[in-house]
Tab-separated table of C-alpha atoms in Angstrom:
chain	number	residue	atom	x	y	z
K	4	ALA	CA	23.264	14.701	-88.841
K	5	ALA	CA	26.135	16.874	-89.930
K	6	GLY	CA	25.751	20.615	-90.222
K	7	GLY	CA	26.870	22.522	-93.295
K	8	SER	CA	26.170	25.438	-95.594
K	9	ASN	CA	23.015	25.489	-97.654
K	10	PRO	CA	23.458	28.058	-100.464
K	11	ASN	CA	20.264	27.091	-102.309
K	12	GLY	CA	18.041	27.360	-99.232
K	13	LYS	CA	16.169	24.207	-100.232
K	14	GLY	CA	16.983	22.176	-97.160
K	15	ILE	CA	16.580	18.437	-97.163
K	16	PHE	CA	13.619	16.353	-98.273
K	17	SER	CA	12.638	18.662	-101.099
K	18	THR	CA	11.010	17.361	-104.272
K	19	ARG	CA	11.225	18.767	-107.794
K	20	PHE	CA	8.054	19.263	-109.751
K	21	ARG	CA	7.793	17.117	-112.858
K	22	ASP	CA	9.468	18.641	-115.963
K	23	THR	CA	10.326	21.915	-114.200
K	24	SER	CA	13.196	23.361	-112.218
K	25	ASP	CA	10.853	24.294	-109.370
K	26	TYR	CA	10.813	22.387	-106.126
K	27	SER	CA	8.537	21.819	-103.192
K	28	TYR	CA	9.087	20.466	-99.708
K	29	ASP	CA	8.315	16.835	-98.989
K	30	ILE	CA	5.472	17.622	-96.596
K	31	ASN	CA	5.563	14.229	-94.893
K	32	ARG	CA	9.102	14.834	-93.577
K	33	TYR	CA	8.246	17.991	-91.635
K	34	HIS	CA	5.893	16.859	-88.857
K	35	TRP	CA	8.337	17.487	-86.030
K	36	GLY	CA	6.566	18.436	-82.808
K	37	TYR	CA	9.725	20.198	-81.604
K	38	TRP	CA	11.323	21.949	-84.558
K	39	PRO	CA	14.812	22.678	-83.067
K	40	GLU	CA	15.297	18.897	-82.779
K	41	SER	CA	14.568	18.326	-86.475
K	42	TRP	CA	17.149	17.294	-89.048
K	43	GLN	CA	16.038	20.209	-91.189
K	44	TYR	CA	16.960	22.634	-88.394
K	45	LEU	CA	20.187	20.929	-87.327
K	46	CYS	CA	21.544	20.014	-90.764
K	47	ASN	CA	20.990	23.333	-92.528
K	48	LEU	CA	23.342	26.011	-91.236
K	49	ASP	CA	24.550	29.182	-92.930
K	50	ALA	CA	28.193	30.311	-93.081
K	51	ASP	CA	27.894	31.724	-89.566
K	52	GLY	CA	26.481	28.503	-88.142
K	53	ASN	CA	22.916	29.803	-87.827
K	54	PRO	CA	19.953	27.653	-88.898
K	55	VAL	CA	18.690	28.352	-92.391
K	56	TYR	CA	15.255	27.261	-91.185
K	57	PRO	CA	14.709	28.716	-87.693
K	58	ASP	CA	11.030	27.816	-88.115
K	59	ASN	CA	9.238	24.990	-89.932
K	60	PRO	CA	8.900	26.233	-93.549
K	61	VAL	CA	6.034	23.906	-94.560
K	62	PRO	CA	2.586	25.437	-93.902
K	63	GLU	CA	0.697	22.197	-94.635
K	64	ALA	CA	2.661	20.287	-91.992
K	65	LEU	CA	2.213	23.178	-89.559
K	66	ALA	CA	-1.551	23.124	-90.135
K	67	VAL	CA	-1.719	19.448	-89.171
K	68	LEU	CA	0.484	20.039	-86.134
K	69	ASP	CA	-1.670	22.994	-85.075
K	70	ALA	CA	-4.788	20.811	-85.276
K	71	TYR	CA	-3.075	18.079	-83.251
K	72	PHE	CA	-2.065	20.477	-80.467
K	73	ALA	CA	-5.481	22.167	-80.493
K	74	TYR	CA	-7.565	18.991	-80.186
K	75	GLY	CA	-5.184	16.481	-78.592
K	76	PRO	CA	-6.546	13.356	-80.354
K	77	ILE	CA	-5.698	9.901	-79.036
K	78	TRP	CA	-4.860	8.752	-82.566
K	79	ALA	CA	-4.173	10.032	-86.066
K	80	VAL	CA	-4.320	8.545	-89.568
K	81	ASP	CA	-2.148	9.952	-92.348
K	82	VAL	CA	-3.624	9.168	-95.789
K	83	HIS	CA	-1.351	9.037	-98.851
K	84	ASN	CA	-1.188	7.751	-102.428
K	85	GLN	CA	0.965	4.754	-103.348
K	86	GLY	CA	1.817	2.645	-106.369
K	87	PHE	CA	-0.126	-0.377	-107.556
K	88	ASN	CA	0.728	-3.922	-106.484
K	89	VAL	CA	-0.741	-7.383	-106.091
K	90	VAL	CA	-0.815	-9.996	-103.324
K	91	ASP	CA	1.816	-12.589	-104.158
K	92	PRO	CA	0.266	-16.086	-103.852
K	93	ASP	CA	3.607	-17.440	-102.669
K	94	GLU	CA	3.730	-14.982	-99.754
K	95	CYS	CA	0.151	-15.334	-98.477
K	96	ALA	CA	0.398	-17.797	-95.586
K	97	ALA	CA	-2.608	-19.704	-94.302
K	98	ASP	CA	-2.718	-17.722	-91.047
K	99	GLN	CA	-2.611	-14.336	-92.774
K	100	ALA	CA	-5.740	-12.459	-93.756
K	101	CYS	CA	-4.939	-11.931	-97.416
K	102	ARG	CA	-6.402	-12.928	-100.750
K	103	PRO	CA	-3.787	-14.293	-103.202
K	104	GLY	CA	-3.633	-12.588	-106.573
K	105	GLN	CA	-5.854	-9.659	-105.592
K	106	TYR	CA	-4.786	-6.134	-106.417
K	107	VAL	CA	-3.712	-4.205	-103.329
K	108	THR	CA	-5.791	-1.081	-102.885
K	109	GLY	CA	-3.954	0.192	-99.818
K	110	SER	CA	-1.168	-0.378	-97.327
K	111	ILE	CA	-1.013	0.481	-93.630
K	112	LEU	CA	1.693	0.714	-90.979
K	113	TRP	CA	2.187	1.713	-87.341
K	114	PRO	CA	5.084	3.848	-85.957
K	115	THR	CA	8.501	2.222	-86.315
K	116	ASN	CA	10.658	4.849	-84.631
K	117	PRO	CA	12.382	3.183	-81.648
K	118	GLU	CA	11.546	6.102	-79.342
K	119	VAL	CA	7.772	5.630	-79.667
K	120	ASP	CA	6.289	4.340	-76.421
K	121	PRO	CA	5.200	0.665	-76.595
K	122	GLN	CA	1.699	1.721	-75.495
K	123	ALA	CA	1.477	4.030	-78.508
K	124	VAL	CA	2.736	1.290	-80.817
K	125	ASP	CA	0.166	-1.150	-79.428
K	126	LEU	CA	-2.686	1.303	-79.957
K	127	SER	CA	-1.468	1.900	-83.509
K	128	LYS	CA	-1.391	-1.829	-84.187
K	129	GLN	CA	-4.904	-2.173	-82.768
K	130	MET	CA	-5.982	0.491	-85.245
K	131	THR	CA	-4.472	-1.425	-88.162
K	132	ILE	CA	-6.256	-4.611	-87.064
K	133	VAL	CA	-9.634	-2.842	-87.101
K	134	MET	CA	-8.833	-1.409	-90.535
K	135	LYS	CA	-7.684	-4.765	-91.887
K	136	LYS	CA	-10.733	-6.641	-90.576
K	137	ARG	CA	-13.078	-4.113	-92.159
K	138	SER	CA	-11.210	-4.359	-95.467
K	139	LEU	CA	-11.882	-8.090	-95.589
K	140	GLU	CA	-15.619	-7.351	-95.613
K	141	ILE	CA	-15.266	-5.237	-98.757
K	142	GLY	CA	-14.827	-7.267	-101.917
K	143	ASN	CA	-12.771	-4.755	-103.889
K	144	VAL	CA	-10.432	-3.720	-101.053
K	145	GLU	CA	-7.167	-5.379	-100.029
K	146	LEU	CA	-4.791	-3.966	-97.388
K	147	THR	CA	-1.184	-4.998	-96.887
K	148	ARG	CA	1.639	-3.726	-94.677
K	149	TYR	CA	3.580	-0.707	-95.893
K	150	ASN	CA	7.362	-0.876	-95.972
K	151	GLY	CA	8.214	2.330	-94.099
K	152	GLY	CA	11.180	3.698	-92.172
K	153	SER	CA	11.794	5.121	-88.716
K	154	PHE	CA	12.489	8.798	-89.549
K	155	ALA	CA	11.026	10.948	-86.774
K	156	GLY	CA	9.673	13.688	-89.050
K	157	ILE	CA	7.311	11.329	-90.890
K	158	ALA	CA	3.735	11.863	-89.685
K	159	ARG	CA	3.297	8.185	-88.815
K	160	ASN	CA	6.256	8.367	-86.437
K	161	ALA	CA	5.898	12.008	-85.415
K	162	TYR	CA	2.407	11.695	-83.955
K	163	GLY	CA	3.347	8.446	-82.254
K	164	LEU	CA	6.240	10.327	-80.645
K	165	LEU	CA	4.002	13.225	-79.619
K	166	GLY	CA	1.576	10.770	-78.061
K	167	SER	CA	4.486	9.116	-76.288
K	168	ASP	CA	5.457	12.472	-74.746
K	169	ARG	CA	1.879	12.970	-73.581
K	170	LEU	CA	1.828	9.542	-71.952
K	171	VAL	CA	4.338	10.824	-69.393
K	172	THR	CA	1.622	12.995	-67.806
K	173	GLU	CA	-1.662	11.839	-69.376
K	174	PRO	CA	-3.421	8.485	-69.043
K	175	GLY	CA	-3.712	6.348	-72.159
K	176	PRO	CA	-4.741	5.253	-74.627
K	177	LEU	CA	-2.621	7.735	-76.546
K	178	GLY	CA	-0.237	7.947	-79.440
K	179	GLY	CA	-2.042	5.898	-82.050
K	180	SER	CA	-0.650	6.781	-85.459
K	181	VAL	CA	-1.176	4.926	-88.732
K	182	LEU	CA	-0.086	5.549	-92.288
K	183	PHE	CA	-2.776	4.655	-94.831
K	184	GLU	CA	-1.417	4.498	-98.380
K	185	VAL	CA	-4.137	4.257	-101.038
K	186	ALA	CA	-3.316	3.039	-104.549
K	187	GLY	CA	-4.312	4.537	-107.880
K	188	GLN	CA	-5.587	7.993	-106.928
K	189	ILE	CA	-3.463	10.132	-109.228
K	190	GLU	CA	-4.291	10.130	-112.933
K	191	GLY	CA	-1.206	9.737	-115.061
K	192	SER	CA	0.961	8.735	-112.112
K	193	PRO	CA	3.249	5.685	-112.164
K	194	SER	CA	0.562	3.826	-110.183
K	195	ILE	CA	-2.406	3.310	-112.504
K	196	ASN	CA	-5.051	5.257	-114.396
K	197	ASN	CA	-8.344	4.194	-112.859
K	198	GLY	CA	-11.688	4.999	-114.382
K	199	GLN	CA	-14.371	7.027	-112.639
K	200	LYS	CA	-16.220	4.002	-111.252
K	201	ALA	CA	-13.032	2.357	-109.984
K	202	ILE	CA	-11.989	5.550	-108.230
K	203	GLY	CA	-15.479	5.816	-106.737
K	204	LYS	CA	-15.237	2.300	-105.317
K	205	LEU	CA	-11.770	3.053	-104.018
K	206	LYS	CA	-12.926	6.173	-102.184
K	207	SER	CA	-15.921	4.318	-100.779
K	208	GLY	CA	-13.664	1.600	-99.402
K	209	VAL	CA	-11.395	4.140	-97.733
K	210	LYS	CA	-14.377	5.851	-96.110
K	211	LYS	CA	-15.735	2.540	-94.816
K	212	ILE	CA	-12.382	1.612	-93.284
K	213	LEU	CA	-11.928	4.969	-91.584
K	214	MET	CA	-15.526	4.904	-90.338
K	215	ALA	CA	-14.952	1.446	-88.870
K	216	LEU	CA	-11.990	2.861	-86.969
K	217	LEU	CA	-14.087	5.726	-85.601
K	218	GLU	CA	-16.884	3.373	-84.576
K	219	ALA	CA	-14.479	0.947	-82.887
K	220	THR	CA	-13.008	3.850	-80.940
K	221	ALA	CA	-16.438	5.067	-79.884
K	222	ASP	CA	-17.712	1.679	-78.669
K	223	GLY	CA	-14.380	0.650	-77.144
K	224	SER	CA	-13.866	-2.456	-79.255
K	225	LEU	CA	-10.651	-0.943	-80.665
K	226	PHE	CA	-8.951	-1.324	-77.299
K	227	ALA	CA	-9.900	-4.994	-76.998
K	228	GLU	CA	-7.927	-6.022	-80.077
K	229	ASP	CA	-4.723	-7.994	-79.518
K	230	PRO	CA	-1.950	-5.783	-80.985
K	231	ASP	CA	0.288	-8.797	-81.596
K	232	GLN	CA	-2.198	-9.988	-84.211
K	233	ALA	CA	-1.175	-7.119	-86.483
K	234	GLU	CA	2.087	-8.903	-87.260
K	235	ILE	CA	0.115	-11.946	-88.404
K	236	LEU	CA	-2.969	-10.465	-90.049
K	237	ILE	CA	-1.282	-7.856	-92.195
K	238	LEU	CA	0.892	-9.251	-94.958
K	239	ASP	CA	4.208	-7.520	-95.620
K	240	ASN	CA	3.919	-7.215	-99.388
K	241	ASP	CA	5.752	-4.900	-101.780
K	242	ARG	CA	5.347	-6.565	-105.163
K	243	PHE	CA	4.623	-3.486	-107.264
K	244	LEU	CA	3.195	-3.740	-110.752
K	245	PRO	CA	3.979	-1.405	-113.681
K	246	ASN	CA	1.285	0.913	-114.970
K	247	PRO	CA	-0.354	-1.076	-117.812
K	248	ARG	CA	-1.313	2.112	-119.663
K	249	VAL	CA	2.125	3.696	-119.754
K	250	GLU	CA	4.687	2.504	-122.293
K	251	GLU	CA	8.034	1.676	-120.791
K	252	GLU	CA	10.992	3.613	-122.105
């Protein structure tokens, strides 16, 4: 990252509100456990070479970090909203747990930052396997693999990295971190406008999947899963569909 002046004070990874000149921070890029190592700290310098952001400016990210440091969980799940897509019949191999042609209700992914400890990656993959298996028991739920990057400030990577640091002095399992993108939650978004019943089913499916993960952790079955199966079970699918209720320009 290259340092430089920042006259607007907006930093990097900021997002403009729709149809306004206002902006907000992209919360999911500010989950650094050690702020002075962050891009936002290193890449935003004033004319004198001092950091524009000596402290993390995003209270929502800080609240999650505070909870992590207070409770020291062995894993974390970061839930988001994503666009709407469908399982491509041509991409659903016989050995993959996917249902061709079904609308994708969510996507999941483990940490992909190269500095995350392999033990933390394995635990994260075990988590996704439990989530995927539970999804297959729910008729209106379909999970695929999210296409995400390796940036260290993303929660999925950040909490895997924090768990990796803890593994130096603490016994595992530690460092499980999964992104859970759920489709069609925002009315009027580019994803889809779901009705009340569809949204209710969607929320119910998410709760069932997260509960399955909690139960598997409690009874120990989570740790018996073969992490290598995540690469097979979870289809890498990014065939997004347009919103059928929004006219294209």
